């Protein structure tokens, strides 16, 4: 009856993008306050999400330009005639498979030389990438940079009026629950990606304490230690329930998305004092196209889940340290958040925080040791599994193309901006409260994925839950670190007891 499953999403259909964008604008756009920060945030978020979707979907699509008698065609025919000694000029379609075009009466050698020369000329003259990919990458990079600038000024936005959505809580729940069901059904219908299958193999090897060989390709990233631990736990449950590894991999992804959703709800209830804000954030998280594009990628969702729950448990430095350590074991750049959080907690809280992070690091290193054969294998797994690829920042091939050169320049610039931001946020004195910690952490992750060696700007799900918290949060300057809260309560109690004694003396 249907060409595809009913609950599958057609991400490649631009009409679907338009419908989702209009739905998001209808629910969240403040028409009564057109020039507001909320509307700016929403437009930037839609630009990042839509451009990311276009970039991912059109990245591997071939783009062929067919023309006859054009300037490029004349150049190809004329140059081939000069090189090949007056070969008869034919009408050659301008396409990327020009090596399959043979002219009448040509020998195999001449035809091969002709095709190779045509390909060389075309490859040097025409951008082979799809226009949607090129324009999507440009919009993604530009909108991400604008989003970074907006986050850098988040501390100065002291006025945070309560802006309700255009849909009440019942309507948001009616929209949120089916959206979550459709996304998770999409995860169940899709085959797990190759990285997820490798994760399950690493998890089974960890349980059996077997050595796992890394791929020779240095660009391939093996599963992170936290993913390996989750896969090992999932394998145990799968063996007890007699479940195939592919379904266990799907279950891990669904669990990660569920943790993100629950984390947003818990933060909104405990710290924002509004469950409606939590439902609004969850609904927007599920509706954005970027969530659907990488919905089946555990490596994109798991760091966000750990960071979200770290903010939910910020009052407990030990628990927050464990969660941030798990995020660092999944995402390399989360390590740079550790100094920021240590400064936030102060002297006493930072000790407990760092001890818990160190304990998690020891456990994760032990998991890599169990699947390593010797010290060199352990070191290689430690470097590649945590995606420690900063050393490739300046290492490019000898024959650098223009696109690669521009990416290298952008990465160097964003790396410099990132470390300047990190130094300023940790060294310069600033108020220690949850709203500053949330804004600074989000801006650091946005800046980090802009100089990431693989797919600049594509890792939106790393910071999407935190960005939603920044967009929807009220004033959080009252939420201070636990040590400062205890000191404040002690001073207030001493002042109240002193005033009580003075009043008793006056009465006597």
CSV table of C-alpha atoms in Angstrom, one decimal, residues 94-364:
chain,number,residue,atom,x,y,z
A,94,UNK,CA,30.5,18.1,-19.9
A,95,UNK,CA,30.2,15.5,-17.1
A,96,UNK,CA,32.4,13.8,-14.6
A,97,UNK,CA,32.4,10.5,-16.3
A,98,UNK,CA,34.2,11.8,-19.4
A,99,UNK,CA,36.5,8.8,-19.5
A,100,UNK,CA,33.6,6.7,-20.9
A,101,UNK,CA,33.2,9.0,-23.9
A,102,UNK,CA,34.9,7.6,-27.0
A,103,UNK,CA,35.1,9.2,-30.4
A,104,UNK,CA,34.6,7.2,-33.6
A,105,UNK,CA,37.8,5.6,-35.0
A,106,UNK,CA,39.9,6.1,-31.9
A,107,UNK,CA,42.1,3.3,-30.5
A,108,UNK,CA,41.9,2.2,-26.9
A,109,UNK,CA,45.0,4.1,-26.0
A,110,UNK,CA,43.9,7.3,-27.6
A,111,UNK,CA,40.5,7.0,-26.1
A,112,UNK,CA,42.0,6.5,-22.7
A,113,UNK,CA,44.3,9.5,-23.0
A,114,UNK,CA,41.4,11.5,-24.3
A,115,UNK,CA,39.2,10.6,-21.3
A,116,UNK,CA,41.9,11.1,-18.8
A,117,UNK,CA,42.8,14.6,-20.2
A,118,UNK,CA,39.1,15.5,-20.2
A,119,UNK,CA,38.7,14.5,-16.6
A,120,UNK,CA,41.8,16.4,-15.7
A,121,UNK,CA,40.6,19.6,-17.3
A,122,UNK,CA,37.1,19.2,-16.0
A,123,UNK,CA,38.3,18.5,-12.4
A,124,UNK,CA,40.4,21.6,-12.5
A,125,UNK,CA,37.7,23.8,-14.0
A,126,UNK,CA,34.4,22.8,-12.4
A,127,UNK,CA,33.5,22.4,-8.8
A,128,UNK,CA,32.3,18.8,-8.6
A,129,UNK,CA,30.3,19.3,-5.5
A,130,UNK,CA,26.6,19.8,-5.5
A,131,UNK,CA,25.5,23.5,-5.3
A,132,UNK,CA,23.2,22.6,-2.3
A,133,UNK,CA,26.3,21.3,-0.5
A,134,UNK,CA,28.4,24.3,-1.3
A,135,UNK,CA,25.7,26.9,-0.3
A,136,UNK,CA,24.6,24.8,2.7
A,137,UNK,CA,28.2,24.7,4.0
A,138,UNK,CA,28.5,28.4,3.6
A,139,UNK,CA,25.3,29.1,5.4
A,140,UNK,CA,26.2,26.6,8.1
A,141,UNK,CA,29.6,28.2,8.8
A,142,UNK,CA,28.2,31.7,8.7
A,143,UNK,CA,25.2,31.0,11.0
A,144,UNK,CA,27.4,29.1,13.4
A,145,UNK,CA,29.8,32.0,13.6
A,146,UNK,CA,26.9,34.4,14.3
A,147,UNK,CA,25.6,32.0,16.9
A,148,UNK,CA,29.0,32.0,18.6
A,149,UNK,CA,29.0,35.8,18.7
A,150,UNK,CA,25.5,35.8,20.2
A,151,UNK,CA,26.6,33.4,22.9
A,152,UNK,CA,29.7,35.4,23.8
A,153,UNK,CA,27.4,38.3,24.7
A,154,UNK,CA,24.9,36.2,26.6
A,155,UNK,CA,26.2,37.4,30.0
A,156,UNK,CA,25.3,41.0,29.1
A,157,UNK,CA,21.7,40.1,28.3
A,158,UNK,CA,20.4,40.7,31.9
A,159,UNK,CA,16.8,41.2,31.0
A,160,UNK,CA,15.1,37.8,30.6
A,161,UNK,CA,11.4,38.4,30.4
A,162,UNK,CA,9.2,35.3,30.5
A,163,UNK,CA,8.0,34.7,26.9
A,164,UNK,CA,5.4,32.0,26.6
A,165,UNK,CA,5.0,30.0,23.5
A,166,UNK,CA,2.1,30.4,21.0
A,167,UNK,CA,0.8,27.0,22.1
A,168,UNK,CA,-0.2,26.0,25.6
A,169,UNK,CA,1.1,23.1,27.6
A,170,UNK,CA,-1.5,20.6,26.4
A,171,UNK,CA,-0.9,21.4,22.8
A,172,UNK,CA,2.9,21.2,23.3
A,173,UNK,CA,2.5,17.8,24.9
A,174,UNK,CA,0.2,16.6,22.0
A,175,UNK,CA,3.0,17.7,19.6
A,176,UNK,CA,5.9,16.4,21.6
A,177,UNK,CA,4.9,12.9,22.3
A,178,UNK,CA,4.2,11.9,18.6
A,179,UNK,CA,7.4,13.7,17.5
A,180,UNK,CA,9.4,11.6,19.9
A,181,UNK,CA,7.6,8.4,18.8
A,182,UNK,CA,8.3,9.1,15.1
A,183,UNK,CA,11.9,9.9,15.7
A,184,UNK,CA,12.5,6.7,17.7
A,185,UNK,CA,10.6,4.7,15.2
A,186,UNK,CA,12.9,6.1,12.6
A,187,UNK,CA,15.8,4.9,14.6
A,188,UNK,CA,14.3,1.4,14.8
A,189,UNK,CA,13.6,1.3,11.0
A,190,UNK,CA,17.1,2.4,9.9
A,191,UNK,CA,20.0,0.0,9.8
A,192,UNK,CA,22.6,0.9,12.4
A,193,UNK,CA,25.6,2.8,10.9
A,194,UNK,CA,29.0,1.2,10.5
A,195,UNK,CA,30.3,3.1,13.6
A,196,UNK,CA,27.5,1.6,15.7
A,197,UNK,CA,28.3,-1.9,14.5
A,198,UNK,CA,32.0,-1.3,15.4
A,199,UNK,CA,30.9,-0.1,18.8
A,200,UNK,CA,29.0,-3.4,19.4
A,201,UNK,CA,32.1,-5.3,18.4
A,202,UNK,CA,34.3,-3.3,20.8
A,203,UNK,CA,31.8,-3.9,23.6
A,204,UNK,CA,31.8,-7.7,23.0
A,205,UNK,CA,35.6,-7.7,22.9
A,206,UNK,CA,35.6,-5.8,26.2
A,207,UNK,CA,33.5,-8.5,27.8
A,208,UNK,CA,35.7,-11.3,26.4
A,209,UNK,CA,38.9,-9.3,27.1
A,210,UNK,CA,40.0,-9.7,23.5
A,211,UNK,CA,42.4,-7.5,21.5
A,212,UNK,CA,40.7,-5.4,18.7
A,213,UNK,CA,42.7,-4.3,15.7
A,214,UNK,CA,42.4,-0.7,14.6
A,215,UNK,CA,41.7,0.1,10.9
A,216,UNK,CA,44.7,1.2,8.9
A,217,UNK,CA,42.8,4.3,7.8
A,218,UNK,CA,43.8,7.0,10.2
A,219,UNK,CA,40.8,9.1,9.3
A,220,UNK,CA,38.5,6.4,10.8
A,221,UNK,CA,37.6,7.1,14.4
A,222,UNK,CA,37.1,4.0,16.6
A,223,UNK,CA,34.4,3.9,19.2
A,224,UNK,CA,35.0,6.1,22.2
A,225,UNK,CA,35.6,4.4,25.6
A,226,UNK,CA,32.2,5.4,27.0
A,227,UNK,CA,30.5,4.0,23.9
A,228,UNK,CA,32.5,0.8,24.4
A,229,UNK,CA,31.3,0.6,28.0
A,230,UNK,CA,27.7,1.2,27.0
A,231,UNK,CA,28.0,-1.4,24.2
A,232,UNK,CA,29.3,-3.9,26.8
A,233,UNK,CA,26.4,-3.3,29.1
A,234,UNK,CA,24.0,-3.5,26.2
A,235,UNK,CA,25.6,-6.7,25.0
A,236,UNK,CA,25.0,-8.2,28.5
A,237,UNK,CA,21.3,-7.2,28.4
A,238,UNK,CA,21.1,-8.4,24.8
A,239,UNK,CA,22.5,-11.8,25.6
A,240,UNK,CA,20.0,-12.2,28.5
A,241,UNK,CA,17.1,-11.2,26.2
A,242,UNK,CA,18.5,-13.1,23.2
A,243,UNK,CA,18.5,-9.9,21.1
A,244,UNK,CA,20.6,-9.3,18.0
A,245,UNK,CA,23.5,-6.7,18.3
A,246,UNK,CA,21.8,-4.4,15.7
A,247,UNK,CA,18.8,-4.0,17.9
A,248,UNK,CA,21.0,-3.4,20.9
A,249,UNK,CA,22.7,-0.6,19.0
A,250,UNK,CA,19.3,0.9,18.2
A,251,UNK,CA,18.4,0.6,21.9
A,252,UNK,CA,21.5,2.5,22.9
A,253,UNK,CA,20.6,5.4,20.6
A,254,UNK,CA,17.0,5.5,21.9
A,255,UNK,CA,18.3,5.5,25.4
A,256,UNK,CA,20.7,8.5,24.7
A,257,UNK,CA,17.8,10.5,23.2
A,258,UNK,CA,15.6,9.6,26.1
A,259,UNK,CA,18.3,10.9,28.5
A,260,UNK,CA,18.5,14.2,26.7
A,261,UNK,CA,14.7,14.6,26.9
A,262,UNK,CA,14.5,13.7,30.6
A,263,UNK,CA,17.5,16.0,31.3
A,264,UNK,CA,15.8,19.0,29.8
A,265,UNK,CA,12.6,18.3,31.7
A,266,UNK,CA,14.5,17.9,35.0
A,267,UNK,CA,16.5,21.1,34.5
A,268,UNK,CA,13.3,23.1,33.7
A,269,UNK,CA,11.5,21.7,36.7
A,270,UNK,CA,14.4,22.1,39.3
A,271,UNK,CA,16.3,25.1,38.0
A,272,UNK,CA,13.8,27.0,35.8
A,273,UNK,CA,10.8,26.3,38.0
A,274,UNK,CA,8.6,25.8,34.9
A,275,UNK,CA,7.7,22.4,33.4
A,276,UNK,CA,6.2,24.2,30.4
A,277,UNK,CA,9.7,25.5,29.4
A,278,UNK,CA,11.0,22.0,29.6
A,279,UNK,CA,8.3,20.6,27.3
A,280,UNK,CA,8.9,23.6,24.9
A,281,UNK,CA,12.6,22.8,24.7
A,282,UNK,CA,12.0,19.1,24.2
A,283,UNK,CA,9.5,19.7,21.5
A,284,UNK,CA,11.8,22.1,19.6
A,285,UNK,CA,14.7,19.5,20.0
A,286,UNK,CA,12.5,16.9,18.4
A,287,UNK,CA,11.2,19.0,15.6
A,288,UNK,CA,14.5,20.5,14.3
A,289,UNK,CA,15.7,18.8,11.1
A,290,UNK,CA,19.3,18.4,12.4
A,291,UNK,CA,18.0,16.0,15.1
A,292,UNK,CA,16.5,13.8,12.4
A,293,UNK,CA,19.7,13.8,10.3
A,294,UNK,CA,21.9,12.4,13.0
A,295,UNK,CA,19.2,10.7,15.0
A,296,UNK,CA,20.9,7.3,14.7
A,297,UNK,CA,24.4,8.5,15.6
A,298,UNK,CA,25.3,7.6,19.2
A,299,UNK,CA,28.5,9.6,19.0
A,300,UNK,CA,26.5,12.8,18.4
A,301,UNK,CA,23.8,12.3,21.1
A,302,UNK,CA,25.7,10.7,24.0
A,303,UNK,CA,28.0,13.7,24.8
A,304,UNK,CA,24.9,16.0,24.8
A,305,UNK,CA,23.2,13.6,27.2
A,306,UNK,CA,26.1,13.6,29.6
A,307,UNK,CA,26.5,17.4,29.5
A,308,UNK,CA,22.8,18.0,30.0
A,309,UNK,CA,22.7,15.8,33.1
A,310,UNK,CA,25.9,17.5,34.4
A,311,UNK,CA,24.0,20.8,34.5
A,312,UNK,CA,21.0,19.1,36.1
A,313,UNK,CA,23.3,17.9,38.9
A,314,UNK,CA,25.5,20.9,39.2
A,315,UNK,CA,24.8,21.2,42.9
A,316,UNK,CA,26.7,18.0,43.5
A,317,UNK,CA,30.4,18.4,42.3
A,318,UNK,CA,31.1,14.7,42.5
A,319,UNK,CA,28.2,13.7,40.3
A,320,UNK,CA,28.8,16.5,37.9
A,321,UNK,CA,32.5,15.5,37.7
A,322,UNK,CA,31.5,11.9,36.8
A,323,UNK,CA,29.1,13.1,34.1
A,324,UNK,CA,31.7,15.5,32.6
A,325,UNK,CA,34.3,12.8,32.7
A,326,UNK,CA,32.0,10.5,30.8
A,327,UNK,CA,31.4,13.3,28.3
A,328,UNK,CA,35.1,13.8,27.9
A,329,UNK,CA,35.4,10.0,27.3
A,330,UNK,CA,33.0,10.4,24.4
A,331,UNK,CA,33.9,13.9,23.1
A,332,UNK,CA,37.5,15.1,23.1
A,333,UNK,CA,36.7,18.8,23.4
A,334,UNK,CA,34.7,18.3,26.6
A,335,UNK,CA,38.0,18.1,28.4
A,336,UNK,CA,38.4,21.9,27.9
A,337,UNK,CA,35.2,22.4,30.0
A,338,UNK,CA,36.9,20.9,33.1
A,339,UNK,CA,38.9,24.1,34.0
A,340,UNK,CA,35.8,26.2,33.5
A,341,UNK,CA,33.8,24.0,35.9
A,342,UNK,CA,36.6,23.7,38.4
A,343,UNK,CA,36.8,27.5,38.6
A,344,UNK,CA,33.0,27.6,39.0
A,345,UNK,CA,33.0,25.3,42.0
A,346,UNK,CA,35.8,27.1,43.9
A,347,UNK,CA,38.5,25.5,46.1
A,348,UNK,CA,36.5,22.9,48.0
A,349,UNK,CA,34.1,21.9,45.3
A,350,UNK,CA,36.8,21.8,42.7
A,351,UNK,CA,38.7,19.1,44.7
A,352,UNK,CA,35.8,16.8,44.7
A,353,UNK,CA,35.0,17.6,41.1
A,354,UNK,CA,38.6,16.9,39.8
A,355,UNK,CA,38.8,13.7,41.9
A,356,UNK,CA,35.6,12.3,40.3
A,357,UNK,CA,36.8,13.3,36.8
A,358,UNK,CA,40.2,11.5,37.4
A,359,UNK,CA,38.4,8.4,38.7
A,360,UNK,CA,36.3,8.2,35.5
A,361,UNK,CA,39.5,8.7,33.4
A,362,UNK,CA,41.1,5.8,35.1
A,363,UNK,CA,38.1,3.5,34.5
A,364,UNK,CA,37.9,4.5,30.9
